Short mmCIF file of C-alpha atoms in Angstrom, two decimals:
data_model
loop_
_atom_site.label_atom_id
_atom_site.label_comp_id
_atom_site.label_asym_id
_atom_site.label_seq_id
_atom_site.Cartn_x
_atom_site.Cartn_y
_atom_site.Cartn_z
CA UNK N 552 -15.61 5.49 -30.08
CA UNK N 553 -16.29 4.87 -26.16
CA UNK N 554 -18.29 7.39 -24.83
CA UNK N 555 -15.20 8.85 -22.25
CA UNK N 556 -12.95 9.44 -25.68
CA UNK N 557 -16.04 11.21 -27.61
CA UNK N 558 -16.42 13.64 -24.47
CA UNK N 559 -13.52 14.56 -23.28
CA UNK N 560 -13.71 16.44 -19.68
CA UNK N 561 -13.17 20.36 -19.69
CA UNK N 562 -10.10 21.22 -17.93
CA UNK N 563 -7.03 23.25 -18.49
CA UNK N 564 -3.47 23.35 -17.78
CA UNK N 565 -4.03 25.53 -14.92
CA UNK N 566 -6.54 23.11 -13.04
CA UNK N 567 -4.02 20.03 -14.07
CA UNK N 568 -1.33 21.82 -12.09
CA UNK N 569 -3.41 22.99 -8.86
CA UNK N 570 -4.54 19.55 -8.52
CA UNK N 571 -1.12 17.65 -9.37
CA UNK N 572 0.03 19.78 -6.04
CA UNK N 573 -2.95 19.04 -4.07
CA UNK N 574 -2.52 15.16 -4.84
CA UNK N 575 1.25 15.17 -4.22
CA UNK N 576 0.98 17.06 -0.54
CA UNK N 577 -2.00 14.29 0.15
CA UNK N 578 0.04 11.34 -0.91
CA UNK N 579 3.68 12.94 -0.13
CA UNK N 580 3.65 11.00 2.79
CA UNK N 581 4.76 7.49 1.26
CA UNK N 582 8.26 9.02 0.32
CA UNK N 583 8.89 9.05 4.18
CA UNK N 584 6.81 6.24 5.73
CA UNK N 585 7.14 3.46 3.04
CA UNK N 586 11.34 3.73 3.55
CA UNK N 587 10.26 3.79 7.21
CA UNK N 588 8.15 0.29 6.89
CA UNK N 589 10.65 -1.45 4.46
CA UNK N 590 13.42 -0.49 6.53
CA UNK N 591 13.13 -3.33 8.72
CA UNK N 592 14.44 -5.70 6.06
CA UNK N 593 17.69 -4.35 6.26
CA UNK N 594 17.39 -2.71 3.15
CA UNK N 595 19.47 0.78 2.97
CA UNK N 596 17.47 3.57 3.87
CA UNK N 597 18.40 5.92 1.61
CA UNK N 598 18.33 3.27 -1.11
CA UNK N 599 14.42 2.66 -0.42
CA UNK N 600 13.99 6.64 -0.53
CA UNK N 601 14.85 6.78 -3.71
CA UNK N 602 13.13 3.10 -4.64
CA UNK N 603 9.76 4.59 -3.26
CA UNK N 604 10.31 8.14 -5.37
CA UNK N 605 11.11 5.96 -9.02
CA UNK N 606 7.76 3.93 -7.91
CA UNK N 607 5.71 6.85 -7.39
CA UNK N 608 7.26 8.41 -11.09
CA UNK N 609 6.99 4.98 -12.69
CA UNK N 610 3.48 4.65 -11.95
CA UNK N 611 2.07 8.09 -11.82
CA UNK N 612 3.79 7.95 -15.66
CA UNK N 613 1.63 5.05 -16.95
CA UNK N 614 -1.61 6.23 -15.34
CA UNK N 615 -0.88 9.33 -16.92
CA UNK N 616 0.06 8.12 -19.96
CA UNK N 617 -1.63 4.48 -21.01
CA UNK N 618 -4.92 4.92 -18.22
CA UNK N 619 -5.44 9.02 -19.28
CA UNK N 620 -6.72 9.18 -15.65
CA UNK N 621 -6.22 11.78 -12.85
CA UNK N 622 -4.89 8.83 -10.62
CA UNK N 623 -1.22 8.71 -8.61
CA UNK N 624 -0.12 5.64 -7.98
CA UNK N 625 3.07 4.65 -5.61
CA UNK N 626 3.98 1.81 -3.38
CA UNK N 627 0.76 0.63 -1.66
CA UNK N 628 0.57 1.11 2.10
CA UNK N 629 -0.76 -2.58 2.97
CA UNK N 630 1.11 -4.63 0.58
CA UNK N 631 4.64 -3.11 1.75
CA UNK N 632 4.00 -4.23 5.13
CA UNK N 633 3.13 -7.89 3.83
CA UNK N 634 6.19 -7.39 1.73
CA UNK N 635 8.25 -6.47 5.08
CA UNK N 636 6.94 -8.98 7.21
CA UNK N 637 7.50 -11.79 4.60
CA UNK N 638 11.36 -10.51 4.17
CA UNK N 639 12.02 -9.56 7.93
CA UNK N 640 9.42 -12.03 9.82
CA UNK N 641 9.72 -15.46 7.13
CA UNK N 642 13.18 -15.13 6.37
CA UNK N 643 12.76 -14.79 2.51
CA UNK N 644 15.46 -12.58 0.65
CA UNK N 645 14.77 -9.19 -0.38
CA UNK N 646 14.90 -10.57 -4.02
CA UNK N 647 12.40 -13.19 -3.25
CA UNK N 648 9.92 -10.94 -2.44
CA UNK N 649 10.40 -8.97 -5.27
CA UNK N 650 9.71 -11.82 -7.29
CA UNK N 651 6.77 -12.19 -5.88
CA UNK N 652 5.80 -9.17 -6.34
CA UNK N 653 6.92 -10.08 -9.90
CA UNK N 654 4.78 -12.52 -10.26
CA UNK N 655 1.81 -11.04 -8.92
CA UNK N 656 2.24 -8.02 -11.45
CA UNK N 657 2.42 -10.98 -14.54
CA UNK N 658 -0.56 -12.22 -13.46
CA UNK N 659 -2.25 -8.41 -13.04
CA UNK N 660 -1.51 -7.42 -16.32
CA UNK N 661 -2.52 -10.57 -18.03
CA UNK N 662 -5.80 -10.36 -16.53
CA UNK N 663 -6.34 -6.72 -16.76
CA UNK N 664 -6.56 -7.51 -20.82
CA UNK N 665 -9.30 -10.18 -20.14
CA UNK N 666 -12.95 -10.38 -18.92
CA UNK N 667 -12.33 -12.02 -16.29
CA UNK N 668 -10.82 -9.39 -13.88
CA UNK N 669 -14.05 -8.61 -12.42
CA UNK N 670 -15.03 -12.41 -11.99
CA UNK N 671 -12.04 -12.87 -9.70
CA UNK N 672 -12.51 -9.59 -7.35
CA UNK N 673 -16.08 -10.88 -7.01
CA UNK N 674 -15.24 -14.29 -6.48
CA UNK N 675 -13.57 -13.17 -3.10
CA UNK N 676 -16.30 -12.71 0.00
CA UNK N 677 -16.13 -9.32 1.40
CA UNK N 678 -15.75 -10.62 4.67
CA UNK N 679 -12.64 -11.52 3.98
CA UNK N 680 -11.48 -8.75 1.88
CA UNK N 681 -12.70 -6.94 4.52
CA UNK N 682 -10.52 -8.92 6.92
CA UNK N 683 -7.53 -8.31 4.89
CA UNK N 684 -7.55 -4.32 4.82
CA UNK N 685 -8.40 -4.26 8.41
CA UNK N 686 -6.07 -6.25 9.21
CA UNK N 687 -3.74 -4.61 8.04
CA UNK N 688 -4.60 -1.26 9.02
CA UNK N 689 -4.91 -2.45 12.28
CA UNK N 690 -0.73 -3.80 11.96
CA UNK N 691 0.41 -0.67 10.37
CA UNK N 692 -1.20 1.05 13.59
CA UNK N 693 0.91 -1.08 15.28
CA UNK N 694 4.34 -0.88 13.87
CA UNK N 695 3.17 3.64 13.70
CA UNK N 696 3.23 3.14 17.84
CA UNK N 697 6.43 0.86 18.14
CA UNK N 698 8.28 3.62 15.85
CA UNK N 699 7.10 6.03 17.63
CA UNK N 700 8.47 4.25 21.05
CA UNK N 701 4.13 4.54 22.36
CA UNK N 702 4.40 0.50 22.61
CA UNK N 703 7.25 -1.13 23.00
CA UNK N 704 8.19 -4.46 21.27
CA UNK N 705 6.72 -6.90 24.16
CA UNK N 706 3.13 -4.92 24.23
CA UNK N 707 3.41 -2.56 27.30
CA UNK N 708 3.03 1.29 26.89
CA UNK N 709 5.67 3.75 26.01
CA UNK N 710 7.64 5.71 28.89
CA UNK N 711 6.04 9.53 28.66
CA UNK N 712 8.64 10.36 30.81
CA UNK N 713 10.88 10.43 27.49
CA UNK N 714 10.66 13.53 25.62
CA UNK N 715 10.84 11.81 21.98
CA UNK N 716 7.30 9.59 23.15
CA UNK N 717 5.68 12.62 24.10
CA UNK N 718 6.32 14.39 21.12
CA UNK N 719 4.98 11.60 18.84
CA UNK N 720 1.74 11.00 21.34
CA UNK N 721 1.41 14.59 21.16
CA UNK N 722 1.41 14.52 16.99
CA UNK N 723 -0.69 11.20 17.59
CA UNK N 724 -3.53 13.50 18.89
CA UNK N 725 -2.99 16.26 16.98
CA UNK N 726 -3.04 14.77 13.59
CA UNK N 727 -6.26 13.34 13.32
CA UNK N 728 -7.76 17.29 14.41
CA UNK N 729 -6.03 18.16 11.02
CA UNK N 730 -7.50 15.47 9.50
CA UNK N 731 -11.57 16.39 10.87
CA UNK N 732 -10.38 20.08 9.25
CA UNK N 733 -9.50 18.97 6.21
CA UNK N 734 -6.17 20.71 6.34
CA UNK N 735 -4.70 20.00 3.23
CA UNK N 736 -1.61 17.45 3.50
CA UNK N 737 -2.16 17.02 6.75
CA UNK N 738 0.13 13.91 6.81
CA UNK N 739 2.47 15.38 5.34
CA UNK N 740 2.06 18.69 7.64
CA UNK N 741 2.60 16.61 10.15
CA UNK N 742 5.37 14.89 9.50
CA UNK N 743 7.57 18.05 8.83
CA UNK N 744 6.37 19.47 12.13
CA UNK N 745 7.25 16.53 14.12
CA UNK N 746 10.96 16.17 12.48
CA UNK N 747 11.30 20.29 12.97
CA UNK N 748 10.39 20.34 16.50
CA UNK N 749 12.71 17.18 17.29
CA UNK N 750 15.45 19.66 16.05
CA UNK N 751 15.00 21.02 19.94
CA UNK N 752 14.16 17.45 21.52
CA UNK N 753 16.83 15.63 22.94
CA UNK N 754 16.72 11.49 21.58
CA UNK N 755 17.50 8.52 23.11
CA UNK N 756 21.02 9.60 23.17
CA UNK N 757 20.67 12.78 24.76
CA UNK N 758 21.36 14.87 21.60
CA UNK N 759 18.78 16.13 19.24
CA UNK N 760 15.85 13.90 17.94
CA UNK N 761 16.01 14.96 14.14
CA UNK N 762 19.04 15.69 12.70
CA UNK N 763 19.82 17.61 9.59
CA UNK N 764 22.15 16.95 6.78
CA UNK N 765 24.95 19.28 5.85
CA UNK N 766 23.38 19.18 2.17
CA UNK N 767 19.94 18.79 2.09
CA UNK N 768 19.92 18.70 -2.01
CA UNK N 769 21.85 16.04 -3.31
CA UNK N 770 22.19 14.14 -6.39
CA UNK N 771 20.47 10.54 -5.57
CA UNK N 772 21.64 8.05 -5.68
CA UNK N 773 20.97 4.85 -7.65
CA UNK N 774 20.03 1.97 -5.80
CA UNK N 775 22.03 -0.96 -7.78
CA UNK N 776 21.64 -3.00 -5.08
CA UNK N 777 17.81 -3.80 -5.70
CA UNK N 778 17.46 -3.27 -9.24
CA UNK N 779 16.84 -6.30 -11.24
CA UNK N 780 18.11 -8.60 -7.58
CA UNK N 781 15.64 -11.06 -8.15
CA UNK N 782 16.38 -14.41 -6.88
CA UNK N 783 13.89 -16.78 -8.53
CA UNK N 784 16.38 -19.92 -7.20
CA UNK N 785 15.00 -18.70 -3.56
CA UNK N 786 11.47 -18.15 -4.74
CA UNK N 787 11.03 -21.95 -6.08
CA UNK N 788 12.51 -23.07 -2.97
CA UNK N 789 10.08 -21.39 -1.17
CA UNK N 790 6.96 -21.92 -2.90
CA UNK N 791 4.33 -22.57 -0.46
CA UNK N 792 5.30 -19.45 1.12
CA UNK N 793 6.00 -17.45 -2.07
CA UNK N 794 2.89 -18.52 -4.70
CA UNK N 795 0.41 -17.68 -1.84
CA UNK N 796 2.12 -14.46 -1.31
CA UNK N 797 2.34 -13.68 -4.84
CA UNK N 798 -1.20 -14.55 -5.25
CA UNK N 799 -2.08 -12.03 -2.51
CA UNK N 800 -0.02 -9.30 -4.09
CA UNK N 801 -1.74 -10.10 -7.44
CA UNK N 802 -5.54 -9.92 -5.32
CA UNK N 803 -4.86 -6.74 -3.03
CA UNK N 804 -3.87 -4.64 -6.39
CA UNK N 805 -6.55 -6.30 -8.02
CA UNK N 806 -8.73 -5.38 -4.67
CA UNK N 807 -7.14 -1.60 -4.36
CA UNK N 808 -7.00 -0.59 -8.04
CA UNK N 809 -11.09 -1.79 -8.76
CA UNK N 810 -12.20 0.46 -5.30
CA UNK N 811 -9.67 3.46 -6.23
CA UNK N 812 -10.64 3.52 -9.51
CA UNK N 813 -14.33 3.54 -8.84
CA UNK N 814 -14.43 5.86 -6.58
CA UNK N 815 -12.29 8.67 -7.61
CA UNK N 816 -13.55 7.92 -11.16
CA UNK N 817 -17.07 8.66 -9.67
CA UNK N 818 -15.68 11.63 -7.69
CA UNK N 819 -14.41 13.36 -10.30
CA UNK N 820 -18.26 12.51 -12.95
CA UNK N 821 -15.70 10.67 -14.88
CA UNK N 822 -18.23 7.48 -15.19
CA UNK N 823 -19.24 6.60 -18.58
CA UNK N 824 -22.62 6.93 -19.72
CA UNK N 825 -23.26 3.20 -18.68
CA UNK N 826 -21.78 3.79 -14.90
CA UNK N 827 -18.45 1.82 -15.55
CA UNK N 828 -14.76 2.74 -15.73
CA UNK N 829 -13.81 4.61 -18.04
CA UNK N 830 -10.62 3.06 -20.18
CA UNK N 831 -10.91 0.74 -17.50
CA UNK N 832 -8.53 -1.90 -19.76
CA UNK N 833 -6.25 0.56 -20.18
CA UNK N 834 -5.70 1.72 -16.25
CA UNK N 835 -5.71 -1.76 -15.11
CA UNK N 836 -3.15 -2.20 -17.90
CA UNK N 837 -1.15 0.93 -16.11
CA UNK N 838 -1.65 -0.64 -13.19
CA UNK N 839 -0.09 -3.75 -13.42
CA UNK N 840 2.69 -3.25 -15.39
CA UNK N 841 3.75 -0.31 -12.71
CA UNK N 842 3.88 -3.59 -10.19
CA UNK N 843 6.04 -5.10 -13.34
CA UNK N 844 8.22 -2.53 -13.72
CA UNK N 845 8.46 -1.62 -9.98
CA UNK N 846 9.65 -4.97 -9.28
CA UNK N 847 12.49 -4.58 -11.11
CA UNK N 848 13.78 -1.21 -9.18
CA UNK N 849 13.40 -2.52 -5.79
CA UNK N 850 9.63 -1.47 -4.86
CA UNK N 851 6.90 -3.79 -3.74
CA UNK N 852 3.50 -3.90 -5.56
CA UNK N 853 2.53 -0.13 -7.12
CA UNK N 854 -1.03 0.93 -6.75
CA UNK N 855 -3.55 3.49 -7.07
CA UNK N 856 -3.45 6.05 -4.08
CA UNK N 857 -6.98 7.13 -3.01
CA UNK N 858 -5.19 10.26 -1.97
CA UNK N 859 -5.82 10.95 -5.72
CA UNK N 860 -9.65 11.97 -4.79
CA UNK N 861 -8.17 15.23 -3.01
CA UNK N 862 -6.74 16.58 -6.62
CA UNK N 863 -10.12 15.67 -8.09
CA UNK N 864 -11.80 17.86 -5.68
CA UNK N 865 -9.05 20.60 -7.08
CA UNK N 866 -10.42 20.06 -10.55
CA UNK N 867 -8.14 17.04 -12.00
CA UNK N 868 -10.05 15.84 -14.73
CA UNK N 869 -7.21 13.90 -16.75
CA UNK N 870 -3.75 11.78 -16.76
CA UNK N 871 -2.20 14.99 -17.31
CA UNK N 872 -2.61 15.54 -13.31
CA UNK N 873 -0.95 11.96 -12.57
CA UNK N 874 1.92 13.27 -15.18
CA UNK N 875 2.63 16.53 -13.25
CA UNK N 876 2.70 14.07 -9.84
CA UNK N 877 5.51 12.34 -11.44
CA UNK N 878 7.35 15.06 -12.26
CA UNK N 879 6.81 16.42 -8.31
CA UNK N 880 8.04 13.24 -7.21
CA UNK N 881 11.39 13.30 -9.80
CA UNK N 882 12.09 17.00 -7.60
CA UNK N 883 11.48 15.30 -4.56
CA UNK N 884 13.77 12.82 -5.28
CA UNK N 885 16.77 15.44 -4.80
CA UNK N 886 16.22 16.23 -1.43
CA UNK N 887 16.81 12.41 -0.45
CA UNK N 888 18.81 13.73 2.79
CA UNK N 889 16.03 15.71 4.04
CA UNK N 890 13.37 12.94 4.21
CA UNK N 891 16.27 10.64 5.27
CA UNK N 892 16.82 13.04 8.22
CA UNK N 893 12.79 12.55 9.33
CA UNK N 894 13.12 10.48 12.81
CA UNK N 895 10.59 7.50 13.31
CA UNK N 896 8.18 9.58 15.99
CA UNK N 897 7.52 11.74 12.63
CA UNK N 898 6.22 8.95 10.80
CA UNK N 899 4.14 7.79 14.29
CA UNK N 900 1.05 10.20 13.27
CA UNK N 901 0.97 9.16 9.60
CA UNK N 902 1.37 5.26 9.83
CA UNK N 903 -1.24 5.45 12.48
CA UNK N 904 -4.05 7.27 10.50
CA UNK N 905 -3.04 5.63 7.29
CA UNK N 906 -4.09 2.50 9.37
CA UNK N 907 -7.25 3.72 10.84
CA UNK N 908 -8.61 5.34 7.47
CA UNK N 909 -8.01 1.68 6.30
CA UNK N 910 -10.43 0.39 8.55
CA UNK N 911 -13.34 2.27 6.76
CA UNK N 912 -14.14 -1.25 5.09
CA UNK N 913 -15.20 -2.67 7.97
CA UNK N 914 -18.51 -0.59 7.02
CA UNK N 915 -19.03 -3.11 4.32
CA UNK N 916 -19.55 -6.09 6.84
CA UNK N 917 -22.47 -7.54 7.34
CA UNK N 918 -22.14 -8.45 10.57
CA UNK N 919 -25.66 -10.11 10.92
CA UNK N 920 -24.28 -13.13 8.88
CA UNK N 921 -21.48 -15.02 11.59
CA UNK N 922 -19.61 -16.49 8.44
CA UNK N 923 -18.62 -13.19 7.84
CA UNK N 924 -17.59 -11.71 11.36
CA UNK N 925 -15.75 -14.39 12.31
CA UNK N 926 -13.80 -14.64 9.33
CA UNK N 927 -12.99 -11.13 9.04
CA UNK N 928 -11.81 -11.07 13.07
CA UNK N 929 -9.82 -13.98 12.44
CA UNK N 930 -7.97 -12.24 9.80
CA UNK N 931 -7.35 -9.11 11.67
CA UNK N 932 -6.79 -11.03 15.03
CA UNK N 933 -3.99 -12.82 14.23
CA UNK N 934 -1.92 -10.45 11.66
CA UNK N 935 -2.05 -7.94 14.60
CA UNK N 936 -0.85 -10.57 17.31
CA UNK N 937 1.11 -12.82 15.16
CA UNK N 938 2.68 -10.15 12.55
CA UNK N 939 1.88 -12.90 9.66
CA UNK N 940 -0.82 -11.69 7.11
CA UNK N 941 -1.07 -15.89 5.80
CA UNK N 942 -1.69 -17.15 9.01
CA UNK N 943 -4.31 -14.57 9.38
CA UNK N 944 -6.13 -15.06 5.88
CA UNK N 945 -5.76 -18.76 6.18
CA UNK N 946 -7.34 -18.55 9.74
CA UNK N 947 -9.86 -16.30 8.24
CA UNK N 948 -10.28 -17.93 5.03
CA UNK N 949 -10.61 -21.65 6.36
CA UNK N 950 -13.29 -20.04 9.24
CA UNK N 951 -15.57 -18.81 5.94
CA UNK N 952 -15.41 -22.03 3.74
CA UNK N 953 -16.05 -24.58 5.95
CA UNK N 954 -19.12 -22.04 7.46
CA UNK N 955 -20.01 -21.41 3.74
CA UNK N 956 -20.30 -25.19 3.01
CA UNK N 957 -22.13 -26.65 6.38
CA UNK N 958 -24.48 -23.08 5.43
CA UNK N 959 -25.06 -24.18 1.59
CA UNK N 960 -23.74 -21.37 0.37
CA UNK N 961 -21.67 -21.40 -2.94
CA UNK N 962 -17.70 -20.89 -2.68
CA UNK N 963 -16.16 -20.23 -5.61
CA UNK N 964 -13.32 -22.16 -7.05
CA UNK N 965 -11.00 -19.55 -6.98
CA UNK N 966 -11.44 -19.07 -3.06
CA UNK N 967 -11.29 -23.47 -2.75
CA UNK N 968 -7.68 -23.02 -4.61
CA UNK N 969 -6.31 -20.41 -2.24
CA UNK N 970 -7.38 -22.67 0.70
CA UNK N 971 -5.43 -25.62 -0.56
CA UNK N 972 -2.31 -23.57 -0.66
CA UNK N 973 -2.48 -21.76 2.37
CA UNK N 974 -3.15 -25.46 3.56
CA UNK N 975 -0.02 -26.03 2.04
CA UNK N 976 1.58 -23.02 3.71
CA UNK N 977 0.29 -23.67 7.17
CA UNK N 978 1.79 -27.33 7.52
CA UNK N 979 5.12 -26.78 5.86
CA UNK N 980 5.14 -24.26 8.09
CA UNK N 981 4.12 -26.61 10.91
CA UNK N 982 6.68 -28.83 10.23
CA UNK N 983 9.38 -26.23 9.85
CA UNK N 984 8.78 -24.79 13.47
CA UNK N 985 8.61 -28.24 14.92
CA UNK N 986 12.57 -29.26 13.30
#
C-alpha cells in the first residue's frame, strides 16, 4: 500500500467546502477571460462560455475522482492562446486545432502510464521552457492591453481621452494592489467591478460600456457546433504545422501538470514519505484524459490551475475539494448571460496579471550561461512581436542546439526531433509566404 493511501490526510467535509470556494473565486476568472481569448477565432461567444464551464467540470471531476487530489483543473491560460493564434493567425479550422489538441492528450495519457514521463520533461532545457511560459505571458499581456483598447492593434498607446481606456488602465493599476493584499479572488473581484462600473460608462458607441441581459439565469445552451467537429482531413493536410503544435500541447501539459502538481502537492504536506507525487500515475492519468475528453466538447488542452494552492491554504487536503469545484462551475454555468455581458476592459486587469504571474519562471534562468538567455529571449521576442509561438520556439530552440553542440554539451534526442520539425514548419512556411 503506497504510503499516501496508508495515511490518509485529516480533513472534513467542512474544510473540503471552504476551500472548494476559495479555489473557485481564485480560478473563476477563466469562465470570462478564456471565452474572451478564444473569441477571436470566430467561435460563438456564448458557445465558448459554456465550452470553458464543461472543461473546468470535466476536469475538476477526474482530479477529483481518478487523481484523489485537491487540484482544479480548466482550460490552461497559455495553451488557449497558442490554440487561438494557430486558428485565427495560421488559418487552421477550429476542428483542426482541436485535433491537435487531440492528439496531444493521446500522447499525455499514454505516457502518464509509463516511466518515461519524467525523462521527457527533463529532456527539455529550462531555458527554453522558460522561454515558452514567458513568452507567453508576455503575449497574453499583450492581447489584456489591446482588449482593453491601452494599445491599439499597430503598437501605439490607447486614447485616455476615452472613458472605456481609462476605466480598464484604472483596474490595470488597481488590480495588482489586490493582488500584494492577498484579497481573495482578486481577479475575479476585479472583473465584476470593472463590468459594474461600465454600467455608468458610456462605450465606443456612446451608450453604456457593460450591458446587462434581461435574464441573467438561463438554461445553457449546448454548444453542438464544437462537440466532436474534428476535422482530421485538415489536420493531415496540415501536418508540419499541426504535429509540432500537437507536440507542444502534449509538452506544455506535460510542463504545467509536473510544476502544479509539485507544488501544491508540497503546499498542502501532501508529499509522500520519499518526496514524490503522491498517486502521481493516477493525476497524470486525470490529467490527460481531461485534454481527451475536452477535445471532444470544444475546449483546448485542460490543465492543472495553480490557483488550486489558494484552497490548500483553506485546508483542501483531498479530490473531494476538486469535486465540489466542479459542481461550482455546473452553477456557474447558468448564469451564461451574465459573464457574456462582461465587456473586454473587464478582462484587461486579469489577462494582464495572469501574464505577468507567468513570468515568475524567468527566476529559473541561469542567465550566466548565454545558451540559455538567448534562447529563452528569442522565444519570448518573437511570439510577442510576431504573435506565432513556433516561430518563437524554433528561433529559440535552433539558438540553444546549435550553442549546445559548438559548447559540447549533450542535447537530447527528443529536443534534436522537435528541431527537425519545426525545420519542417519554418520552410513550408517559407515557401507558403513566398507563393
Amino acid at each position: 500500500m503506497s504510503p499516501d493511501r496508508a495515511n490518509p490526510p485529516e480533513t472534513s467535509l467542512t474544510r473540503e467546502f471552504l476551500a472548494a470556494l476559495t479555489t473557485f473565486g481564485a480560478m473563476g476568472y477563466v469562465v470570462v477571460v478564456n471565452p474572451q481569448i478564444l473569441s477571436v477565432t470566430g467561435a460563438d461567444r456564448h458557445a465558448l462560455i459554456v465550452i470553458t464551464a464543461l472543461a473546468a467540470i470535466v476536469g475538476s471531476l477526474f482530479m477529483g475522482f481518478i487523481g484523489r487530489l485537491p487540484i482544479a483543473l480548466a482550460p490552461a491560460m497559455g495553451t488557449n492562446t497558442v490554440f487561438a493564434m494557430a486558428v485565427a493567425g495560421s488559418g487552421v479550422s477550429y476542428g483542426t486545432a482541436l485535433v491537435m489538441v487531440l492528439v496531444g492528450g493521446i500522447v499525455f495519457t499514454l505516457f502518464s502510464a509509463s516511466r518515461l514521463r519524467e525523462q521527457v520533461v527533463m529532456a527539455f532545457p529550462e531555458a527554453i521552457r522558460t522561454g515558452l511560459q514567458c513568452g507567453l505571458g508576455l503575449f497574453i499581456a499583450k492581447l489584456g492591453l489591446m482588449g482593453g483598447g491601452l494599445l491599439t492593434r499597430d503598437g501605439h498607446f490607447g486614447d485616455l481621452r476615452e472613458p472605456s481606456v481609462m476605466l480598464a488602465g484604472a483596474a490595470l493599476l488597481a488590480t495588482p494592489v489586490l493582488l500584494a493584499l492577498r484579497v481573495p479572488a482578486a481577479l475575479l473581484l476585479s472583473i465584476v467591478a470593472v463590468t459594474l462600473i461600465g454600467l455608468l460608462v458610456p462605450g465606443a458607441h456612446g451608450d453604456a460600456l457593460t450591458h446587462l441581459p434581461a435574464a441573467p439565469v438561463q438554461m445553457p445552451p449546448w454548444p453542438s457546433d464544437y462537440t466532436f467537429a474534428f476535422d482530421f482531413g485538415s489536420f493531415m493536410n496540415h501536418l508540419a504545422l499541426a504535429l509540432p503544435l500537437a507536440g507542444y500541447f502534449f509538452l506544455g501539459d506535460f510542463f504545467s501538470a509536473t510544476a502544479t502538481l509539485i507544488g501544491v502537492t508540497r503546499r498542502a504536506g501532501l508529499m509522500n514519505a520519499d518526496g514524490k507525487l503522491p498517486n502521481a500515475r493516477a493525476a497524470y492519468l486525470a490529467d490527460g484524459l481531461a485534454s481527451m475528453v475536452g477535445s471532444c466538447i470544444g475546449s483546448p488542452t485542460i490543465a492543472a490551475y495553480v490557483e488550486s494552492a489558494t484552497g490548500v491554504e483553506t485546508g483542501g487536503r483531498t479530490g473531494l475539494t476538486a469535486i465540489l469545484v466542479a459542481i461550482l462551475f455546473t452553477f456557474a454555468m447558468f448564469f451564461w448571460p451574465l459573464i457574456a455581458a462582461v465587456p473586454a476592459q473587464a478582462t484587461t486587469p486579469a489577462l494582464v496579471m495572469v501574464g505577468v504571474m507567468m513570468m515568475e519562471g524567468i527566476r529559473h534562468l541561469d542567465c550566466s550561461k548565454l545558451e540559455n538567455t538567448v534562447s529563452a529571449v528569442l522565444i519570448m521576442l518573437l511570439t510577442v512581436t510576431t504573435g506565432n509561438l513556433v516561430i518563437g520556439l524554433a528561433a529559440g530552440s535552433f539558438a540553444y542546439t546549435l550553442m549546445a553542440l559548438a559548447l559540447r554539451i549533450r542535447v537530447a534526442p527528443v529536443l534534436l526531433l522537435t528541431d527537425l520539425l519545426l525545420a519542417v514548419y519554418v520552410a513550408l512556411s517559407a515557401l507558403t509566404l513566398h507563393h
